[in-house]
Amino acid sequence: MTMKGGVASQDFSAAIATACEPAAVVWSKVCVALKRELGDAAFGSWIAPAMLREAATGDVVLVTSTGIARDWIRRSAWRRIGELWAANDPTARRLELKSRLEYEAAQAGSGVAYVEAAPKSAVAAEPIEIALPVSSDAPAIVAPAAKSPRTQGLQERFTFENFVPGPANEFAHAVARRIANWADGHFNPVLFHGPYGFGKTHLLNALAWEAMRNAPEKRVVYLTAERFLSTFVRAVMDRQTAAFKEELRAADLLIIDDVHFIAGKQSTQEELFHTLTALVGEGGRVVFSADRPPAAMTEMDAHLRSHLSAGLVCGLEPADRNLRLGILERKIQTLSAAQGFDPTVRPEVLQFLADRFTDSVRELEGALNTLSARAGEGLSRMTLDEVQAILRPHLRSGEKRITIDDIQKATADHYGMKQADLLSERRNRAVARPRQAAMWLAKQLTTRSLPDIGRRFGGRDHTTVLHAVRRIEALRVEDNALNQDLETITRKLRG
């Protein structure tokens, strides 16, 4: 190729200079674009701390201080970094991403010397790192620019906006709100406990989302105890326990769901114990959930159990009838907004669902989902008989068969009386009200007809049973003590 004149010669020299442009200069240009696209908070937290390293061979590595930062970059920014790097590097050098531990191990084994590629711009960040695809068992780092909540282990639908508070959970709800607001508190760690389906996972997810929104610069780590266990085991096998510890202990807020899962697993309990004490000692916040209070986790290590008890232990109680009705109404509003149907449902249908599914909010929502899937827009027109017909197979699945005799015995025992009293002709309130309650339970928990129920209560007719059922329904609207009595008897009958 023949050059003509000085202009062509200058263009050729400029091309040579561009082709030999240092990696740090390319990285500076990439960082300018990234900071503009990601925002100051995300860029400063995850990109800026990375260090760029360059070898004489031309290989370039972006090195992050922790594996957490590496994983976040791979999830949320690596594809864009690759595009910007390719657009600004005419020599098409390959950029790798590694954590500091990975980088040091690779450097020691390869013998290739890397030096820091000092940035030439005030915006340039220290190198980043890219690694293998993120494992599904990795801790979920809640970061402001993260793309998919599901990749973080959190569920979008579990927020404070759709959490229905009530007497059974209002204290736990208030505590979770305070933690999510990063308010100063004296209780650390905090343990929420309650049986399956009481709303613990919803509360922890909501806490994580709100904490992230209120302080995007802080690191929130959410994971289940099962994922904690599997990630720890993998770290031990891969000889990466130091990195595992570093990642968790860098959290400002660590949230672990179902911590009872690791009870009896000695090495995992020890690691959680040390993580807990390290975070609390350094001012980090720790939140757990479990299916029972620490004192009842007898198979758990005594030291860990003691530390779980040392902060605030907060129980979630079974949802009462009013709360269950509120949950149903909120769920119907959500379904109607998503599917575009009338959000009104017949009161007797709501009352049946609230009275029938008392053990778990998840089962309550599952029943409503079943009806919605079957009826669609016709949900608002469904009668009680139609609802019972659709749910009958679900109601009977694996359920203990309850007889009227069982109901009479349980009711008499609850009220401290004899079963014969319920069958007698006595009409004083101390006997009449428990009798009416037992008749109502018989209508709810058995398939017996009103005349059959009446015959089994001392030969009464069906109008007496109908009056008892309606009387209990009317009293339940305002009598919380009666509601609690009925729910207690029902749980006892269902075992």
Tab-separated table of C-alpha atoms in Angstrom:
chain	number	residue	atom	x	y	z
A	1	MET	CA	0.000	0.000	0.000
A	2	THR	CA	1.423	3.404	-1.019
A	3	MET	CA	0.932	6.398	1.212
A	4	LYS	CA	0.185	9.716	-0.510
A	5	GLY	CA	1.181	12.850	1.283
A	6	GLY	CA	1.575	13.728	4.931
A	7	VAL	CA	-2.119	13.349	5.768
A	8	ALA	CA	-2.125	9.645	4.961
A	9	SER	CA	1.055	9.185	6.967
A	10	GLN	CA	-0.533	10.940	9.958
A	11	ASP	CA	-3.684	8.797	9.699
A	12	PHE	CA	-1.555	5.654	9.655
A	13	SER	CA	0.373	6.773	12.745
A	14	ALA	CA	-2.861	7.558	14.550
A	15	ALA	CA	-4.209	4.104	13.739
A	16	ILE	CA	-1.061	2.490	15.138
A	17	ALA	CA	-1.367	4.555	18.306
A	18	THR	CA	-5.021	3.614	18.724
A	19	ALA	CA	-4.268	-0.062	18.193
A	20	CYS	CA	-1.668	0.072	20.927
A	21	GLU	CA	-3.889	1.971	23.336
A	22	PRO	CA	-3.278	0.730	26.920
A	23	ALA	CA	-5.939	-1.469	28.492
A	24	ALA	CA	-6.406	1.084	31.285
A	25	VAL	CA	-7.444	3.732	28.766
A	26	VAL	CA	-9.984	1.371	27.204
A	27	TRP	CA	-11.292	0.493	30.640
A	28	SER	CA	-11.625	4.190	31.522
A	29	LYS	CA	-13.874	4.713	28.507
A	30	VAL	CA	-15.937	1.677	29.458
A	31	CYS	CA	-16.349	3.001	32.994
A	32	VAL	CA	-17.577	6.382	31.792
A	33	ALA	CA	-20.427	4.666	29.947
A	34	LEU	CA	-21.149	2.224	32.769
A	35	LYS	CA	-21.397	4.931	35.394
A	36	ARG	CA	-23.860	6.821	33.236
A	37	GLU	CA	-25.995	3.718	32.571
A	38	LEU	CA	-25.936	2.069	36.006
A	39	GLY	CA	-25.995	5.146	38.205
A	40	ASP	CA	-23.621	6.241	40.956
A	41	ALA	CA	-24.852	3.801	43.628
A	42	ALA	CA	-24.550	0.589	41.624
A	43	PHE	CA	-21.353	1.673	39.871
A	44	GLY	CA	-19.696	2.733	43.118
A	45	SER	CA	-20.687	-0.423	44.985
A	46	TRP	CA	-19.803	-3.048	42.392
A	47	ILE	CA	-17.743	-1.706	39.453
A	48	ALA	CA	-15.470	0.911	41.007
A	49	PRO	CA	-13.727	-1.425	43.520
A	50	ALA	CA	-12.590	-3.806	40.739
A	51	MET	CA	-8.941	-3.808	39.596
A	52	LEU	CA	-7.757	-4.190	35.987
A	53	ARG	CA	-4.686	-6.418	35.525
A	54	GLU	CA	-2.696	-6.779	32.302
A	55	ALA	CA	-0.016	-9.299	31.267
A	56	ALA	CA	2.810	-8.875	28.774
A	57	THR	CA	1.040	-11.435	26.603
A	58	GLY	CA	-1.853	-9.012	26.173
A	59	ASP	CA	-4.301	-10.864	28.390
A	60	VAL	CA	-6.452	-8.596	30.540
A	61	VAL	CA	-8.292	-9.597	33.717
A	62	LEU	CA	-10.793	-7.630	35.719
A	63	VAL	CA	-10.369	-8.666	39.381
A	64	THR	CA	-13.059	-8.150	42.010
A	65	SER	CA	-12.383	-8.129	45.728
A	66	THR	CA	-14.988	-10.836	46.435
A	67	GLY	CA	-16.901	-13.571	44.679
A	68	ILE	CA	-20.111	-11.702	45.483
A	69	ALA	CA	-19.005	-8.744	43.377
A	70	ARG	CA	-17.974	-11.112	40.582
A	71	ASP	CA	-21.376	-12.781	40.589
A	72	TRP	CA	-23.244	-9.474	40.597
A	73	ILE	CA	-21.241	-8.171	37.671
A	74	ARG	CA	-21.772	-11.363	35.710
A	75	ARG	CA	-25.529	-11.222	36.329
A	76	SER	CA	-26.126	-7.528	35.865
A	77	ALA	CA	-23.385	-5.898	33.812
A	78	TRP	CA	-21.029	-8.364	32.134
A	79	ARG	CA	-22.742	-8.506	28.753
A	80	ARG	CA	-22.783	-4.718	28.564
A	81	ILE	CA	-19.142	-4.542	29.661
A	82	GLY	CA	-18.253	-6.930	26.836
A	83	GLU	CA	-20.039	-4.740	24.293
A	84	LEU	CA	-18.365	-1.552	25.506
A	85	TRP	CA	-14.941	-3.207	25.679
A	86	ALA	CA	-15.229	-4.521	22.109
A	87	ALA	CA	-16.358	-1.103	20.870
A	88	ASN	CA	-13.370	0.697	22.467
A	89	ASP	CA	-10.546	-1.826	21.986
A	90	PRO	CA	-9.440	-2.087	18.314
A	91	THR	CA	-7.034	-4.922	19.145
A	92	ALA	CA	-9.917	-7.070	20.428
A	93	ARG	CA	-8.089	-8.160	23.547
A	94	ARG	CA	-9.961	-10.746	25.576
A	95	LEU	CA	-11.207	-9.482	28.925
A	96	GLU	CA	-11.715	-12.020	31.705
A	97	LEU	CA	-13.482	-11.656	35.013
A	98	LYS	CA	-12.174	-13.256	38.215
A	99	SER	CA	-12.492	-12.843	41.946
A	100	ARG	CA	-9.330	-12.001	43.838
A	101	LEU	CA	-8.956	-15.567	45.134
A	102	GLU	CA	-9.434	-17.050	41.660
A	103	TYR	CA	-7.003	-14.560	40.165
A	104	GLU	CA	-4.267	-15.251	42.742
A	105	ALA	CA	-4.648	-19.006	42.366
A	106	ALA	CA	-4.473	-18.790	38.555
A	107	GLN	CA	-1.472	-16.486	38.653
A	108	ALA	CA	0.430	-18.768	41.013
A	109	GLY	CA	-0.180	-21.769	38.793
A	110	SER	CA	0.490	-20.202	35.400
A	111	GLY	CA	3.699	-18.267	35.985
A	112	VAL	CA	2.384	-15.385	33.853
A	113	ALA	CA	3.080	-12.011	35.444
A	114	TYR	CA	0.235	-9.512	35.524
A	115	VAL	CA	0.650	-5.878	36.490
A	116	GLU	CA	-1.922	-3.327	37.497
A	117	ALA	CA	-3.245	-1.396	34.519
A	118	ALA	CA	-3.458	1.991	36.178
A	119	PRO	CA	-6.554	3.906	35.040
A	120	LYS	CA	-5.957	7.124	33.105
A	121	SER	CA	-9.279	8.694	34.065
A	122	ALA	CA	-10.805	9.739	37.341
A	123	VAL	CA	-13.878	7.709	36.459
A	124	ALA	CA	-12.014	4.513	35.762
A	125	ALA	CA	-12.617	1.747	38.193
A	126	GLU	CA	-10.342	-0.871	39.523
A	127	PRO	CA	-10.622	-4.125	37.648
A	128	ILE	CA	-13.661	-6.345	37.629
A	129	GLU	CA	-13.788	-10.049	37.390
A	130	ILE	CA	-15.721	-12.511	35.314
A	131	ALA	CA	-16.184	-16.087	36.249
A	132	LEU	CA	-18.134	-19.211	35.527
A	133	PRO	CA	-21.943	-18.949	35.457
A	134	VAL	CA	-23.460	-18.298	38.848
A	135	SER	CA	-24.656	-21.436	40.596
A	136	SER	CA	-28.286	-21.565	41.658
A	137	ASP	CA	-27.014	-22.316	45.165
A	138	ALA	CA	-25.093	-19.061	45.449
A	139	PRO	CA	-26.330	-16.570	48.057
A	140	ALA	CA	-28.813	-14.052	46.699
A	141	ILE	CA	-27.320	-10.570	46.729
A	142	VAL	CA	-29.981	-7.922	46.585
A	143	ALA	CA	-28.433	-5.118	44.560
A	144	PRO	CA	-30.107	-2.044	43.113
A	145	ALA	CA	-29.336	-2.837	39.497
A	146	ALA	CA	-29.947	-6.565	39.643
A	147	LYS	CA	-32.133	-7.627	36.746
A	148	SER	CA	-34.205	-10.551	37.931
A	149	PRO	CA	-35.502	-10.980	41.493
A	150	ARG	CA	-35.832	-14.694	40.883
A	151	THR	CA	-32.096	-15.019	40.298
A	152	GLN	CA	-31.648	-13.445	43.706
A	153	GLY	CA	-33.831	-15.990	45.486
A	154	LEU	CA	-36.535	-13.409	46.231
A	155	GLN	CA	-40.114	-13.407	44.999
A	156	GLU	CA	-41.590	-10.190	43.634
A	157	ARG	CA	-45.075	-10.908	44.952
A	158	PHE	CA	-43.899	-10.990	48.582
A	159	THR	CA	-43.800	-7.321	49.584
A	160	PHE	CA	-45.093	-5.240	52.462
A	161	GLU	CA	-47.714	-3.773	50.120
A	162	ASN	CA	-49.525	-7.114	49.839
A	163	PHE	CA	-48.804	-8.382	53.351
A	164	VAL	CA	-52.025	-8.296	55.393
A	165	PRO	CA	-51.323	-7.451	59.051
A	166	GLY	CA	-53.606	-8.509	61.893
A	167	PRO	CA	-53.507	-9.432	65.585
A	168	ALA	CA	-51.696	-12.685	64.785
A	169	ASN	CA	-48.746	-11.017	63.049
A	170	GLU	CA	-48.861	-7.277	63.763
A	171	PHE	CA	-45.855	-7.303	66.135
A	172	ALA	CA	-43.733	-9.323	63.690
A	173	HIS	CA	-44.821	-6.979	60.906
A	174	ALA	CA	-43.805	-3.903	62.928
A	175	VAL	CA	-40.404	-5.427	63.758
A	176	ALA	CA	-39.745	-6.325	60.114
A	177	ARG	CA	-40.660	-2.801	59.025
A	178	ARG	CA	-38.245	-1.315	61.539
A	179	ILE	CA	-35.397	-3.534	60.359
A	180	ALA	CA	-36.153	-2.713	56.712
A	181	ASN	CA	-35.933	0.997	57.520
A	182	TRP	CA	-32.433	0.448	58.969
A	183	ALA	CA	-33.670	1.989	62.209
A	184	ASP	CA	-31.329	1.811	65.165
A	185	GLY	CA	-32.258	-1.104	67.358
A	186	HIS	CA	-30.886	-3.052	70.263
A	187	PHE	CA	-32.066	-6.472	69.106
A	188	ASN	CA	-29.693	-8.512	66.972
A	189	PRO	CA	-30.236	-11.168	65.740
A	190	VAL	CA	-34.002	-11.265	65.178
A	191	LEU	CA	-35.763	-14.622	64.815
A	192	PHE	CA	-39.305	-14.900	63.419
A	193	HIS	CA	-40.913	-18.257	64.159
A	194	GLY	CA	-44.175	-20.022	63.409
A	195	PRO	CA	-45.451	-23.201	61.728
A	196	TYR	CA	-45.567	-23.760	57.985
A	197	GLY	CA	-47.799	-21.344	56.089
A	198	PHE	CA	-47.920	-18.574	58.700
A	199	GLY	CA	-46.269	-15.908	56.490
A	200	LYS	CA	-42.616	-16.049	57.571
A	201	THR	CA	-41.185	-16.267	54.049
A	202	HIS	CA	-43.455	-13.457	52.861
A	203	LEU	CA	-42.276	-11.271	55.740
A	204	LEU	CA	-38.572	-11.961	55.094
A	205	ASN	CA	-38.903	-11.295	51.370
A	206	ALA	CA	-40.749	-8.054	52.054
A	207	LEU	CA	-38.061	-7.046	54.541
A	208	ALA	CA	-35.319	-7.647	51.973
A	209	TRP	CA	-37.046	-5.678	49.204
A	210	GLU	CA	-37.775	-2.736	51.487
A	211	ALA	CA	-34.253	-2.689	52.952
A	212	MET	CA	-32.831	-2.619	49.439
A	213	ARG	CA	-35.042	0.281	48.404
A	214	ASN	CA	-34.303	2.287	51.542
A	215	ALA	CA	-30.510	1.867	51.353
A	216	PRO	CA	-29.381	0.833	47.839
A	217	GLU	CA	-25.736	1.268	48.799
A	218	LYS	CA	-25.938	-1.474	51.437
A	219	ARG	CA	-25.554	-5.192	50.789
A	220	VAL	CA	-28.513	-7.411	51.607
A	221	VAL	CA	-28.010	-11.177	51.430
A	222	TYR	CA	-31.072	-13.448	51.421
A	223	LEU	CA	-30.925	-17.226	51.238
A	224	THR	CA	-32.660	-20.266	52.616
A	225	ALA	CA	-30.897	-22.454	55.166
A	226	GLU	CA	-30.883	-25.237	52.573
A	227	ARG	CA	-28.946	-23.029	50.167
A	228	PHE	CA	-26.626	-21.964	52.969
A	229	LEU	CA	-25.908	-25.646	53.613
A	230	SER	CA	-25.382	-26.632	49.967
A	231	THR	CA	-23.197	-23.595	49.237
A	232	PHE	CA	-21.079	-24.257	52.304
A	233	VAL	CA	-20.633	-27.935	51.415
A	234	ARG	CA	-19.594	-27.017	47.887
A	235	ALA	CA	-17.130	-24.430	49.225
A	236	VAL	CA	-15.553	-27.075	51.461
A	237	MET	CA	-15.237	-29.513	48.552
A	238	ASP	CA	-13.731	-26.817	46.299
A	239	ARG	CA	-11.471	-25.518	49.082
A	240	GLN	CA	-13.146	-22.121	48.867
A	241	THR	CA	-14.322	-21.758	52.461
A	242	ALA	CA	-12.400	-18.508	52.892
A	243	ALA	CA	-14.279	-16.978	49.959
A	244	PHE	CA	-17.583	-18.296	51.301
A	245	LYS	CA	-16.977	-16.675	54.683
A	246	GLU	CA	-15.831	-13.428	53.105
A	247	GLU	CA	-18.932	-13.150	50.951
A	248	LEU	CA	-21.423	-13.633	53.774
A	249	ARG	CA	-19.564	-11.502	56.292
A	250	ALA	CA	-19.459	-8.593	53.859
A	251	ALA	CA	-23.252	-8.260	54.196
A	252	ASP	CA	-24.865	-5.320	55.958
A	253	LEU	CA	-28.012	-7.434	56.404
A	254	LEU	CA	-28.020	-11.232	56.310
A	255	ILE	CA	-31.409	-12.975	56.069
A	256	ILE	CA	-31.693	-16.762	56.377
A	257	ASP	CA	-35.064	-18.475	55.990
A	258	ASP	CA	-35.923	-21.793	57.726
A	259	VAL	CA	-32.794	-21.894	59.892
A	260	HIS	CA	-34.114	-25.017	61.653
A	261	PHE	CA	-33.124	-26.926	58.492
A	262	ILE	CA	-29.470	-27.048	59.544
A	263	ALA	CA	-30.167	-28.433	63.031
A	264	GLY	CA	-28.102	-31.575	63.559
A	265	LYS	CA	-25.603	-30.709	60.783
A	266	GLN	CA	-22.611	-29.984	62.970
A	267	SER	CA	-20.092	-28.337	60.623
A	268	THR	CA	-22.752	-26.151	59.013
A	269	GLN	CA	-24.029	-25.088	62.436
A	270	GLU	CA	-20.498	-24.122	63.438
A	271	GLU	CA	-20.063	-22.021	60.303
A	272	LEU	CA	-23.401	-20.274	60.852
A	273	PHE	CA	-22.465	-19.646	64.485
A	274	HIS	CA	-19.176	-17.985	63.495
A	275	THR	CA	-20.863	-15.998	60.719
A	276	LEU	CA	-23.506	-14.798	63.166
A	277	THR	CA	-21.034	-13.728	65.834
A	278	ALA	CA	-18.786	-12.016	63.265
A	279	LEU	CA	-21.597	-10.023	61.705
A	280	VAL	CA	-23.136	-8.985	65.029
A	281	GLY	CA	-19.705	-8.040	66.349
A	282	GLU	CA	-19.079	-5.782	63.347
A	283	GLY	CA	-22.486	-4.112	63.457
A	284	GLY	CA	-24.141	-6.136	60.699
A	285	ARG	CA	-27.765	-7.147	61.064
A	286	VAL	CA	-28.970	-10.743	61.042
A	287	VAL	CA	-32.534	-12.003	60.601
A	288	PHE	CA	-33.676	-15.630	60.727
A	289	SER	CA	-36.920	-17.533	60.455
A	290	ALA	CA	-37.727	-20.961	61.901
A	291	ASP	CA	-40.704	-23.237	62.438
A	292	ARG	CA	-40.364	-23.037	66.230
A	293	PRO	CA	-38.634	-20.940	68.916
A	294	PRO	CA	-34.958	-21.623	69.725
A	295	ALA	CA	-35.783	-23.363	73.011
A	296	ALA	CA	-37.693	-26.023	71.063
A	297	MET	CA	-34.801	-26.734	68.636
A	298	THR	CA	-33.315	-29.359	70.904
A	299	GLU	CA	-31.300	-30.959	68.107
A	300	MET	CA	-29.487	-27.696	67.375
A	301	ASP	CA	-26.058	-26.906	68.853
A	302	ALA	CA	-26.456	-25.281	72.271
A	303	HIS	CA	-24.136	-22.346	71.468
A	304	LEU	CA	-26.002	-21.472	68.279
A	305	ARG	CA	-29.360	-21.915	69.967
A	306	SER	CA	-28.245	-19.576	72.748
A	307	HIS	CA	-27.205	-16.899	70.243
A	308	LEU	CA	-30.502	-17.217	68.359
A	309	SER	CA	-32.259	-16.524	71.664
A	310	ALA	CA	-30.033	-13.579	72.563
A	311	GLY	CA	-31.703	-10.982	70.335
A	312	LEU	CA	-35.431	-10.741	69.670
A	313	VAL	CA	-37.565	-13.880	69.268
A	314	CYS	CA	-40.810	-12.940	67.548
A	315	GLY	CA	-43.636	-15.438	67.047
A	316	LEU	CA	-46.305	-15.449	64.331
A	317	GLU	CA	-49.632	-16.861	65.510
A	318	PRO	CA	-52.307	-18.587	63.424
A	319	ALA	CA	-54.362	-16.120	61.405
A	320	ASP	CA	-57.739	-15.461	63.040
A	321	ARG	CA	-60.943	-15.400	61.017
A	322	ASN	CA	-60.887	-11.656	60.321
A	323	LEU	CA	-57.299	-11.843	59.137
A	324	ARG	CA	-58.097	-14.807	56.882
A	325	LEU	CA	-60.981	-12.854	55.374
A	326	GLY	CA	-58.660	-9.890	54.835
A	327	ILE	CA	-56.097	-12.128	53.121
A	328	LEU	CA	-58.794	-13.541	50.839
A	329	GLU	CA	-60.030	-10.078	49.895
A	330	ARG	CA	-56.490	-8.891	49.120
A	331	LYS	CA	-55.798	-12.027	47.070
A	332	ILE	CA	-59.031	-11.583	45.100
A	333	GLN	CA	-58.103	-7.971	44.332
A	334	THR	CA	-54.723	-9.146	43.020
A	335	LEU	CA	-56.254	-11.907	40.885
A	336	SER	CA	-58.931	-9.620	39.476
A	337	ALA	CA	-56.367	-6.965	38.548
A	338	ALA	CA	-54.198	-9.564	36.793
A	339	GLN	CA	-57.027	-11.385	35.006
A	340	GLY	CA	-59.518	-8.557	34.525
A	341	PHE	CA	-62.608	-9.924	36.250
A	342	ASP	CA	-65.100	-8.628	38.828
A	343	PRO	CA	-63.341	-8.609	42.250
A	344	THR	CA	-66.549	-9.273	44.211
A	345	VAL	CA	-67.192	-12.771	45.602
A	346	ARG	CA	-70.280	-13.923	47.469
A	347	PRO	CA	-69.919	-13.408	51.254
A	348	GLU	CA	-70.916	-16.983	52.041
A	349	VAL	CA	-68.132	-18.257	49.774
A	350	LEU	CA	-65.514	-16.103	51.517
A	351	GLN	CA	-66.801	-17.196	54.906
A	352	PHE	CA	-66.678	-20.851	53.912
A	353	LEU	CA	-63.060	-20.550	52.749
A	354	ALA	CA	-62.030	-18.619	55.871
A	355	ASP	CA	-63.708	-21.163	58.134
A	356	ARG	CA	-62.525	-24.227	56.286
A	357	PHE	CA	-58.833	-23.426	55.729
A	358	THR	CA	-57.658	-22.400	59.185
A	359	ASP	CA	-54.282	-24.100	59.491
A	360	SER	CA	-52.226	-22.412	56.764
A	361	VAL	CA	-52.468	-19.198	54.769
A	362	ARG	CA	-50.858	-21.021	51.852
A	363	GLU	CA	-53.645	-23.599	51.841
A	364	LEU	CA	-56.201	-20.790	51.988
A	365	GLU	CA	-54.641	-19.029	48.996
A	366	GLY	CA	-54.288	-22.361	47.189
A	367	ALA	CA	-58.011	-23.014	47.513
A	368	LEU	CA	-58.792	-19.587	46.058
A	369	ASN	CA	-56.321	-20.177	43.216
A	370	THR	CA	-58.098	-23.463	42.443
A	371	LEU	CA	-61.453	-21.696	42.230
A	372	SER	CA	-60.019	-18.892	40.107
A	373	ALA	CA	-58.434	-21.352	37.679
A	374	ARG	CA	-61.703	-23.266	37.310
A	375	ALA	CA	-64.131	-20.343	37.189
A	376	GLY	CA	-62.111	-17.443	35.792
A	377	GLU	CA	-64.409	-14.465	35.296
A	378	GLY	CA	-67.269	-16.502	36.757
A	379	LEU	CA	-65.716	-16.527	40.235
A	380	SER	CA	-67.967	-13.683	41.404
A	381	ARG	CA	-71.085	-15.659	40.401
A	382	MET	CA	-70.141	-18.955	42.048
A	383	THR	CA	-72.518	-20.308	44.683
A	384	LEU	CA	-71.447	-22.004	47.880
A	385	ASP	CA	-72.593	-25.395	46.558
A	386	GLU	CA	-70.473	-24.976	43.416
A	387	VAL	CA	-67.434	-23.982	45.472
A	388	GLN	CA	-67.823	-26.983	47.763
A	389	ALA	CA	-68.221	-29.303	44.770
A	390	ILE	CA	-64.987	-28.017	43.180
A	391	LEU	CA	-62.987	-28.184	46.397
A	392	ARG	CA	-64.414	-31.466	47.696
A	393	PRO	CA	-61.559	-33.678	46.366
A	394	HIS	CA	-59.052	-31.232	47.783
A	395	LEU	CA	-60.826	-31.084	51.137
A	396	ARG	CA	-60.893	-34.829	51.563
A	397	SER	CA	-57.337	-35.453	50.434
A	398	GLY	CA	-55.453	-37.042	53.306
A	399	GLU	CA	-57.853	-35.586	55.870
A	400	LYS	CA	-58.973	-37.279	59.049
A	401	ARG	CA	-62.666	-38.206	58.969
A	402	ILE	CA	-64.528	-36.298	61.683
A	403	THR	CA	-67.780	-37.597	63.145
A	404	ILE	CA	-70.510	-35.815	65.084
A	405	ASP	CA	-69.552	-37.881	68.118
A	406	ASP	CA	-65.959	-36.555	67.802
A	407	ILE	CA	-67.302	-33.011	67.654
A	408	GLN	CA	-69.491	-33.467	70.702
A	409	LYS	CA	-66.655	-34.938	72.771
A	410	ALA	CA	-64.165	-32.214	71.728
A	411	THR	CA	-66.678	-29.423	72.381
A	412	ALA	CA	-67.651	-30.779	75.783
A	413	ASP	CA	-63.989	-31.180	76.736
A	414	HIS	CA	-63.169	-27.632	75.627
A	415	TYR	CA	-65.983	-26.097	77.674
A	416	GLY	CA	-65.446	-28.362	80.691
A	417	MET	CA	-68.733	-30.204	80.548
A	418	LYS	CA	-70.085	-33.685	79.822
A	419	GLN	CA	-71.067	-34.857	76.368
A	420	ALA	CA	-74.486	-35.783	77.760
A	421	ASP	CA	-75.073	-32.102	78.590
A	422	LEU	CA	-75.051	-31.260	74.876
A	423	LEU	CA	-77.790	-33.831	74.264
A	424	SER	CA	-79.935	-32.812	77.236
A	425	GLU	CA	-82.951	-30.509	77.340
A	426	ARG	CA	-81.135	-27.904	79.453
A	427	ARG	CA	-81.448	-24.418	77.941
A	428	ASN	CA	-79.335	-22.224	80.192
A	429	ARG	CA	-76.650	-20.295	78.332
A	430	ALA	CA	-73.741	-22.281	79.809
A	431	VAL	CA	-75.077	-25.330	77.930
A	432	ALA	CA	-77.029	-23.791	75.036
A	433	ARG	CA	-74.084	-21.845	73.561
A	434	PRO	CA	-71.650	-24.825	73.471
A	435	ARG	CA	-74.477	-26.934	71.986
A	436	GLN	CA	-75.004	-24.356	69.229
A	437	ALA	CA	-71.253	-24.246	68.611
A	438	ALA	CA	-71.140	-28.032	68.302
A	439	MET	CA	-74.035	-27.980	65.813
A	440	TRP	CA	-72.254	-25.301	63.764
A	441	LEU	CA	-69.076	-27.407	63.744
A	442	ALA	CA	-71.062	-30.443	62.659
A	443	LYS	CA	-72.444	-28.462	59.723
A	444	GLN	CA	-68.975	-27.236	58.764
A	445	LEU	CA	-66.906	-30.380	59.283
A	446	THR	CA	-69.222	-33.191	58.254
A	447	THR	CA	-71.502	-33.963	55.322
A	448	ARG	CA	-74.474	-34.767	57.546
A	449	SER	CA	-77.817	-33.114	56.748
A	450	LEU	CA	-79.524	-30.745	59.182
A	451	PRO	CA	-82.163	-33.342	60.189
A	452	ASP	CA	-79.433	-35.939	60.781
A	453	ILE	CA	-77.437	-33.513	62.923
A	454	GLY	CA	-80.576	-32.703	64.927
A	455	ARG	CA	-81.320	-36.373	65.602
A	456	ARG	CA	-77.791	-36.839	66.961
A	457	PHE	CA	-78.266	-33.909	69.353
A	458	GLY	CA	-81.024	-35.479	71.415
A	459	GLY	CA	-83.636	-35.832	68.691
A	460	ARG	CA	-83.958	-32.123	67.799
A	461	ASP	CA	-85.491	-31.079	64.470
A	462	HIS	CA	-83.674	-29.430	61.575
A	463	THR	CA	-85.068	-25.944	62.358
A	464	THR	CA	-83.292	-25.992	65.720
A	465	VAL	CA	-79.990	-26.840	64.009
A	466	LEU	CA	-80.543	-24.150	61.387
A	467	HIS	CA	-81.224	-21.584	64.130
A	468	ALA	CA	-78.023	-22.654	65.948
A	469	VAL	CA	-75.919	-22.328	62.778
A	470	ARG	CA	-77.285	-18.861	61.997
A	471	ARG	CA	-76.888	-17.752	65.607
A	472	ILE	CA	-73.210	-18.749	65.673
A	473	GLU	CA	-72.613	-17.047	62.310
A	474	ALA	CA	-74.108	-13.822	63.668
A	475	LEU	CA	-72.122	-13.961	66.909
A	476	ARG	CA	-68.821	-14.588	65.132
A	477	VAL	CA	-68.927	-11.170	63.496
A	478	GLU	CA	-68.032	-9.448	66.789
A	479	ASP	CA	-67.176	-12.197	69.285
A	480	ASN	CA	-63.453	-12.922	68.960
A	481	ALA	CA	-63.512	-15.249	71.970
A	482	LEU	CA	-66.072	-17.451	70.240
A	483	ASN	CA	-63.989	-17.480	67.066
A	484	GLN	CA	-60.962	-18.619	69.022
A	485	ASP	CA	-62.979	-21.360	70.737
A	486	LEU	CA	-64.221	-22.696	67.409
A	487	GLU	CA	-60.762	-22.616	65.830
A	488	THR	CA	-59.196	-24.354	68.819
A	489	ILE	CA	-61.781	-27.139	68.709
A	490	THR	CA	-61.396	-27.468	64.936
A	491	ARG	CA	-57.600	-27.833	65.158
A	492	LYS	CA	-57.963	-30.444	67.871
A	493	LEU	CA	-60.413	-32.424	65.723
A	494	ARG	CA	-58.102	-32.292	62.716
A	495	GLY	CA	-55.130	-33.418	64.768
